[in-house]
Amino acid sequence: MLISEKHKLADIIPHDFRLIPIIARFDIPFGFGDKTIHQICEEKNINLYFFLEIINAFHDQNYKPDKQLQKFSLTVTVDYLLKSHRYYKAEKIPYINHLIEKLIWTKPEHVKNKSLITKFFTQYKNEVETHTKFEEKIIYPYVLEVEQAMLTNSISDEFKHKLSNSPVAKYKGEHEELNAALFDLKNIIIKYLPPADNSEITIRILTEIFRLEEDMKDHTHIEDKVLIPKVQNIENELLNRL
Amino acid sequence: MSVHTKLLFIIADKSYLIRSGIRKILEDYRPDAEIRETETMIGLKQALRSTAPDVLLCNVKIFGKTSGNIRKDLNININSKLIAIVGSMRCNEKISFFDEQICIDEDKATITETLNKIVETLPERTDTPDTSDLTERERDVLREVALGKSNKEIADYLNISTHTVISHRKNISNKLGIKTASGLTVYAILNNIITLN
Ligand SMILES: [Fe+2]
Ligand SMILES: [Fe+2]
C-alpha cells in the first residue's frame, strides 16, 4: 500500500506496526487523535515529502525511494540518520545486550555458550560504535559542509583540500560487514547454539535481532544509495567549478 | 544460506499486471523460491549474465522480431527450463525452443499444473547441508579461520593458494550460513572444531 499525506497516522500504525520506531524518530508523540499525516507534519514542522518517502520505503521493500529522496536537503537526511543512530545505540543494542545477559544454561557442558554469545555481541556492539562514531565525526559533518559550499558557492582553501581527499569514497563496504554480523548472530542462535534454559528470552532476542536487522538495512540503504551518491554528485560539481 | 537449494524463477514480461499475477501464483506454489522480474530484453540479458534460472518464464513478444534460436541468442543455460507466456490463445503446437507455455487467461490451477510439470523435470534438490557436509579440506580451513589466521597464513600453512582459501571460505559460509570470521569462530567452538584455550 502506498501511504499518502491524506492517511490518518492512527490508521497506518495498526496496518504496519514496524513503523512505530520510524515515526518516533521524527519526534511525533502519541495521542495524535485522527489527524492526517499532512496535519501532523505541518504542526511539527516536519518535511512532509521526506516523511512520506522514509515510511513508504520502510513499509514496502519494492518501493523505490531513491529518485524522490534525492530532492531533499542533505541536512534533513543527516538529521534522520543521526536519530536512527541514537535509537540503535541508546535503545535497541542495550536492550538486546540486556536480554543476552539474562540467558541461562545450567548444564556444565553448556556454560561456555553464554560467554561465546556475549563476546560475539560485544564485538558487534563495538563495531557499530566505531562505525557510527566515524560517520558522526567525519562523514556527516563533511556532508553538511559540502552542501553548505554548494549553497553559498564559497570554497575555502581548507575545504578544497578536504574535497580532493573525500572521506566518502573509501567508506563504502563497511555496511556489509555490520549487516553480516547480525546475519551470523541470527543463524548461530537459530541453528547452532544449544537451547538456553529460559527459551522465552531466546525468542525475544531473535525477534529483536530481526527488527534491528531490518531497520539497519533500511538505514544503510539510505546511506549507500541516497546520501553518498548525492554527495558525490555535488563534489563533482564543486570540483568542476574550481 | 540455502542459496544452492532454492529454486530461481525469472519472469520476463513487459506488463506489470502479468508479472505480478505470475509472481503471486509462483509464491503460492513455492513460497521458498526466489523470484526475479524484468520487463525488457536488456534487463533479461543482464539477469542471465549473472545467474542461471531454474525456470525462465518469458513473453515471446519481448524478443521483438527475432525468432531465431532463443536459447542461443540469450545464452541460456541448458539446464534452465523455458516457459512461454502467451496471449489469449494457447498455441496447439509447441513453440520452438520453449519447454512449455502458459496462457494469460488460463485459471490458476492450470498454470500451477504447468509449472509443476516443469519443476518436476528439474534435477533433485537436496536440503540445506549441515556440517557433516563440509569437506575435510573445508574443515581444515574453518579451523584455521577460527584460530584467527589470515587467508595468506592459511594458504601457507595448508600449502594451497590464497585464491583456493577464499573459495573454500565462500563454500563454508554458504553451507553454514555464517559469513564473518568471528561467527565462524563461535561455530567452531560450539562444534568442538577448536577448543576455547
Ligand atoms: Fe549510519
Ligand atoms: Fe553507516
XYZ file of C-alpha atoms and ligand atoms in Angstrom:
441
model
C 0.000 0.000 0.000
C 1.181 3.494 -0.779
C 0.976 5.715 2.290
C -0.107 9.256 1.446
C -0.446 12.550 3.258
C -4.220 12.072 3.441
C -3.951 8.939 5.576
C -4.595 9.254 9.273
C -1.449 8.285 11.127
C -3.579 6.352 13.633
C -4.802 4.131 10.780
C -1.346 3.481 9.416
C 0.245 2.138 12.575
C -2.041 -0.873 13.056
C -1.559 -1.536 9.373
C 2.208 -1.826 9.834
C 3.396 -1.701 13.433
C 7.068 -1.896 12.378
C 6.725 1.789 11.581
C 6.455 2.715 15.273
C 10.187 3.344 15.839
C 10.482 5.089 12.481
C 7.712 7.523 13.344
C 9.239 8.090 16.769
C 12.412 9.233 15.020
C 10.512 12.272 13.794
C 9.594 13.249 17.373
C 5.901 12.623 16.885
C 4.429 11.790 20.300
C 1.405 9.523 20.559
C -2.040 10.856 21.278
C -2.422 12.417 17.846
C -6.123 11.573 17.521
C -7.498 11.458 13.995
C -5.009 13.828 12.436
C -3.757 13.091 8.952
C -0.092 12.765 8.116
C -0.340 16.121 6.387
C -1.680 17.843 9.514
C 0.864 16.248 11.820
C 3.819 17.166 9.622
C 2.601 20.719 9.347
C 2.160 21.080 13.097
C 5.500 19.505 13.925
C 7.292 21.306 11.131
C 8.413 18.059 9.503
C 9.238 17.945 5.810
C 6.121 16.095 4.604
C 7.626 14.589 1.475
C 10.690 13.376 3.290
C 8.476 11.753 5.934
C 6.381 10.002 3.294
C 9.434 8.742 1.436
C 11.001 7.345 4.569
C 7.932 5.497 5.812
C 6.955 4.218 2.366
C 10.450 2.918 1.763
C 10.402 1.101 5.087
C 6.861 -0.174 4.658
C 7.291 -1.616 1.169
C 10.626 -3.059 0.125
C 9.687 -2.756 -3.520
C 9.116 0.962 -3.149
C 11.819 2.862 -4.988
C 12.609 5.934 -2.922
C 15.883 6.977 -4.435
C 14.742 9.465 -7.041
C 12.398 11.269 -4.662
C 14.792 11.245 -1.747
C 17.359 12.949 -3.907
C 15.228 16.059 -3.730
C 15.655 16.618 -0.017
C 18.359 18.600 1.541
C 21.258 16.661 2.974
C 20.608 18.337 6.324
C 17.198 16.680 6.615
C 18.640 13.309 5.652
C 21.567 13.551 8.063
C 19.248 14.573 10.868
C 17.163 11.457 10.299
C 20.235 9.221 10.126
C 21.561 10.658 13.381
C 18.281 9.908 15.087
C 18.408 6.309 13.959
C 21.966 6.026 15.324
C 20.688 7.199 18.664
C 17.907 4.646 18.531
C 20.322 1.767 17.846
C 22.887 2.798 20.406
C 20.704 4.048 23.218
C 17.805 1.619 22.903
C 17.988 -1.402 20.615
C 21.509 -2.627 21.245
C 21.446 -2.111 25.032
C 18.129 -3.949 25.182
C 19.420 -6.948 23.218
C 22.519 -6.889 25.389
C 20.367 -6.925 28.494
C 18.406 -9.907 27.152
C 21.607 -11.805 26.344
C 22.775 -11.246 29.918
C 19.625 -12.930 31.130
C 20.212 -16.160 29.216
C 20.862 -19.169 31.422
C 22.492 -22.508 30.686
C 22.867 -24.838 33.664
C 24.347 -27.988 32.133
C 28.116 -27.874 32.705
C 28.930 -28.674 29.071
C 26.906 -25.629 28.048
C 28.271 -22.941 30.314
C 30.636 -21.702 27.633
C 27.652 -20.727 25.467
C 26.905 -17.647 27.477
C 30.366 -16.164 27.166
C 30.538 -17.093 23.479
C 27.358 -15.277 22.595
C 28.126 -12.357 24.901
C 31.540 -11.915 23.346
C 30.160 -12.051 19.831
C 27.537 -9.439 20.614
C 30.008 -7.187 22.423
C 32.208 -7.242 19.378
C 29.257 -6.316 17.194
C 28.356 -3.511 19.586
C 31.885 -2.146 19.353
C 31.847 -2.310 15.575
C 28.589 -0.361 15.476
C 30.073 2.126 17.915
C 33.192 2.661 15.806
C 31.253 2.872 12.578
C 28.616 5.332 13.753
C 31.213 7.445 15.519
C 33.159 7.720 12.279
C 30.003 8.775 10.480
C 29.032 11.295 13.124
C 32.515 12.791 13.491
C 33.750 12.651 9.896
C 31.166 11.742 7.262
C 28.084 13.668 8.351
C 29.875 16.941 9.137
C 31.659 16.679 5.805
C 28.352 16.048 4.038
C 26.874 19.177 5.591
C 29.957 21.148 4.642
C 29.612 20.001 1.041
C 26.008 21.098 0.984
C 26.892 24.431 2.538
C 29.626 25.060 -0.012
C 27.153 24.295 -2.775
C 24.517 26.639 -1.383
C 26.819 29.550 -0.615
C 29.074 28.905 -3.581
C 32.137 29.518 -1.469
C 35.042 27.154 -1.109
C 37.786 27.829 1.387
C 41.309 26.554 0.808
C 40.963 24.215 3.714
C 37.784 22.783 2.289
C 39.376 22.493 -1.133
C 41.895 20.147 0.410
C 39.183 18.054 2.061
C 37.292 17.876 -1.190
C 40.193 16.325 -3.028
C 40.659 13.798 -0.209
C 36.997 12.971 0.140
C 36.294 10.608 3.035
C 33.142 9.220 1.435
C 34.879 7.379 -1.387
C 36.591 4.779 0.754
C 33.859 4.353 3.304
C 31.673 2.067 1.247
C 31.728 -1.580 2.206
C 31.723 -1.263 5.979
C 27.973 -1.677 5.975
C 28.172 -5.134 4.527
C 30.354 -6.232 7.446
C 27.937 -4.833 10.006
C 24.915 -6.442 8.414
C 26.813 -9.727 8.101
C 27.411 -9.823 11.861
C 23.677 -9.653 12.592
C 23.020 -12.225 9.909
C 25.508 -14.570 11.609
C 24.139 -13.963 15.076
C 20.675 -14.881 13.874
C 21.858 -18.126 12.299
C 24.054 -19.053 15.245
C 21.069 -18.783 17.577
C 18.588 -20.418 15.240
C 20.787 -23.245 14.008
C 23.729 -23.918 16.246
C 23.529 -22.646 19.805
C 22.245 -25.307 22.224
C 18.926 -24.008 23.609
C 19.101 -21.957 26.786
C 17.063 -22.998 29.827
C 14.928 -19.875 29.556
C 13.784 -20.187 25.959
C 11.348 -17.270 26.253
C 14.389 -14.970 26.357
C 15.784 -16.548 23.205
C 12.514 -15.826 21.434
C 12.673 -12.196 22.476
C 16.298 -11.881 21.399
C 15.569 -13.308 17.969
C 12.589 -11.027 17.467
C 14.698 -8.024 18.433
C 17.550 -9.021 16.135
C 15.205 -9.401 13.177
C 13.784 -5.937 13.823
C 17.194 -4.357 14.258
C 18.445 -6.041 11.114
C 15.528 -4.714 9.096
C 15.964 -1.218 10.478
C 19.727 -1.230 9.885
C 19.336 -2.454 6.320
C 16.992 0.426 5.647
C 19.445 2.822 7.278
C 22.481 1.640 5.336
C 20.425 1.668 2.169
C 19.729 5.372 2.653
C 23.421 5.987 3.304
C 24.716 3.957 0.372
C 22.064 4.649 -2.214
C 20.878 8.150 -1.346
C 23.346 10.081 0.765
C 26.653 9.045 -0.797
C 25.635 9.331 -4.475
C 24.177 12.753 -3.802
C 27.302 13.945 -2.039
C 29.463 12.619 -4.832
C 27.368 14.477 -7.389
C 27.837 17.735 -5.550
C 31.548 17.040 -5.064
C 31.984 16.649 -8.791
C 30.127 19.833 -9.450
C 32.222 21.734 -6.917
C 35.442 20.335 -8.328
C 34.360 21.463 -11.777
C 33.859 24.972 -10.503
C 37.403 25.206 -9.177
C 22.286 -19.805 3.321
C 20.466 -22.314 1.185
C 21.293 -20.426 -1.973
C 22.086 -23.566 -3.884
C 18.900 -25.306 -2.992
C 16.390 -22.527 -3.653
C 14.597 -22.563 -6.971
C 15.163 -19.453 -9.030
C 12.443 -18.209 -11.357
C 12.777 -15.267 -13.711
C 9.657 -13.640 -15.130
C 10.227 -11.555 -18.243
C 7.195 -9.645 -19.439
C 6.505 -6.033 -20.266
C 3.219 -5.997 -18.370
C 3.340 -5.273 -14.656
C -0.040 -6.935 -14.153
C 1.051 -10.145 -15.809
C 4.364 -10.252 -13.918
C 2.623 -9.641 -10.602
C -0.012 -12.280 -11.345
C 2.561 -14.894 -12.226
C 4.639 -13.938 -9.199
C 1.601 -14.485 -6.961
C 0.965 -17.924 -8.438
C 4.644 -18.831 -8.052
C 4.717 -17.636 -4.448
C 1.698 -19.742 -3.602
C 3.189 -22.711 -5.414
C 6.728 -22.442 -3.991
C 6.917 -19.997 -1.044
C 10.632 -20.695 -0.694
C 11.519 -19.877 -4.289
C 13.469 -16.841 -5.370
C 11.621 -14.825 -7.987
C 13.063 -12.098 -10.165
C 11.251 -9.908 -12.624
C 12.319 -7.987 -15.644
C 10.353 -6.027 -18.193
C 12.819 -5.595 -21.003
C 15.111 -7.642 -23.162
C 18.089 -5.704 -21.803
C 17.063 -6.441 -18.230
C 16.667 -10.103 -19.067
C 20.082 -10.294 -20.683
C 21.625 -8.656 -17.644
C 19.905 -11.062 -15.265
C 21.028 -14.039 -17.308
C 24.603 -12.880 -17.335
C 24.937 -13.315 -13.567
C 22.634 -16.275 -12.927
C 21.144 -19.338 -14.492
C 17.480 -19.559 -13.513
C 15.862 -22.933 -12.986
C 12.850 -21.702 -14.883
C 12.551 -18.704 -17.163
C 9.004 -17.565 -17.874
C 9.132 -15.284 -20.811
C 6.709 -13.434 -23.035
C 7.641 -14.109 -26.640
C 6.814 -10.503 -27.522
C 9.777 -9.314 -25.500
C 12.114 -10.525 -28.253
C 10.818 -8.120 -30.862
C 11.065 -9.632 -34.313
C 13.946 -12.046 -33.700
C 12.618 -15.549 -33.793
C 15.830 -17.444 -34.222
C 17.206 -19.775 -31.606
C 16.218 -18.028 -28.374
C 18.349 -20.253 -26.200
C 21.376 -19.459 -28.254
C 20.599 -15.736 -28.619
C 20.285 -15.301 -24.885
C 22.966 -17.792 -23.997
C 20.554 -19.657 -21.740
C 21.980 -22.434 -19.648
C 20.979 -25.858 -20.955
C 19.617 -26.819 -17.535
C 17.230 -23.861 -17.435
C 13.651 -24.624 -18.399
C 11.818 -22.197 -20.645
C 8.117 -21.407 -20.387
C 6.476 -19.108 -22.913
C 3.896 -16.628 -21.677
C 1.340 -16.357 -24.449
C -1.692 -14.134 -25.025
C -5.286 -15.166 -25.004
C -4.870 -18.255 -27.163
C -2.806 -21.267 -26.315
C -0.988 -22.493 -29.386
C -1.618 -26.068 -30.252
C 1.881 -26.866 -31.287
C 4.949 -26.385 -29.185
C 6.640 -23.012 -29.565
C 10.135 -23.740 -30.720
C 12.833 -23.715 -28.049
C 10.279 -23.470 -25.228
C 9.561 -26.411 -22.963
C 6.026 -25.350 -22.128
C 3.632 -22.456 -22.397
C 1.184 -20.729 -20.105
C -1.631 -18.629 -21.399
C -2.646 -15.473 -19.552
C -6.350 -16.290 -19.477
C -5.888 -19.743 -18.007
C -7.038 -20.265 -14.425
C -4.654 -20.540 -11.508
C -4.904 -24.295 -11.193
C -3.994 -24.852 -14.836
C -0.986 -22.555 -14.643
C 0.166 -24.163 -11.390
C -0.127 -27.566 -13.032
C 2.036 -26.465 -15.960
C 4.622 -25.057 -13.535
C 4.631 -28.238 -11.540
C 5.100 -30.323 -14.660
C 8.211 -28.335 -15.492
C 9.603 -28.191 -11.949
C 9.317 -31.956 -11.629
C 11.672 -32.387 -14.541
C 14.371 -30.396 -12.705
C 17.188 -32.324 -11.024
C 16.596 -33.362 -7.390
C 17.240 -30.723 -4.740
C 18.910 -31.630 -1.516
C 18.101 -29.775 1.669
C 20.485 -27.269 3.203
C 23.554 -29.297 4.129
C 24.806 -29.472 7.714
C 28.389 -29.532 8.958
C 28.930 -33.119 8.114
C 28.718 -31.872 4.548
C 31.806 -29.728 4.970
C 34.599 -31.435 3.132
C 37.700 -32.363 5.064
C 39.581 -29.514 3.419
C 36.846 -27.056 4.326
C 37.023 -28.185 7.947
C 40.775 -27.575 7.867
C 40.234 -24.064 6.550
C 37.435 -23.424 9.051
C 39.694 -24.424 11.942
C 42.420 -22.022 10.852
C 39.935 -19.178 10.303
C 38.549 -19.811 13.781
C 42.059 -19.622 15.186
C 42.263 -16.119 13.760
C 44.630 -16.713 10.874
C 44.571 -14.579 7.742
C 43.898 -16.024 4.304
C 47.585 -15.733 3.463
C 48.652 -17.560 6.640
C 46.124 -20.311 5.997
C 47.328 -20.689 2.421
C 50.934 -21.078 3.587
C 50.022 -23.447 6.386
C 47.872 -25.736 4.218
C 50.126 -25.347 1.227
C 47.397 -24.090 -1.104
C 46.889 -20.788 -2.923
C 45.184 -17.800 -1.305
C 42.659 -17.986 -4.096
C 41.750 -21.530 -3.053
C 41.425 -20.450 0.574
C 38.989 -17.724 -0.435
C 36.937 -20.136 -2.480
C 36.831 -22.616 0.439
C 35.705 -19.811 2.739
C 32.890 -18.907 0.362
C 31.693 -22.506 0.339
C 31.928 -22.771 4.124
C 29.877 -19.589 4.539
C 27.252 -20.812 2.107
C 26.951 -24.173 3.788
C 26.817 -22.871 7.355
C 25.038 -19.550 6.869
C 27.828 -17.731 8.684
C 29.798 -15.003 6.952
C 32.119 -13.331 9.451
C 35.321 -14.713 10.932
C 34.054 -14.216 14.489
C 30.842 -16.015 13.614
C 32.855 -18.928 12.256
C 34.892 -18.965 15.458
C 31.737 -19.286 17.547
C 30.597 -22.106 15.300
C 33.922 -23.896 15.532
C 33.927 -23.735 19.327
C 30.319 -24.899 19.602
C 31.147 -27.865 17.402
C 34.442 -28.664 19.105
C 36.442 -27.982 15.972
C 38.660 -25.838 18.184
C 38.701 -25.612 21.956
C 38.454 -22.417 23.950
C 42.009 -22.382 25.255
Fe 24.776 5.364 9.854
Fe 26.551 3.604 8.186
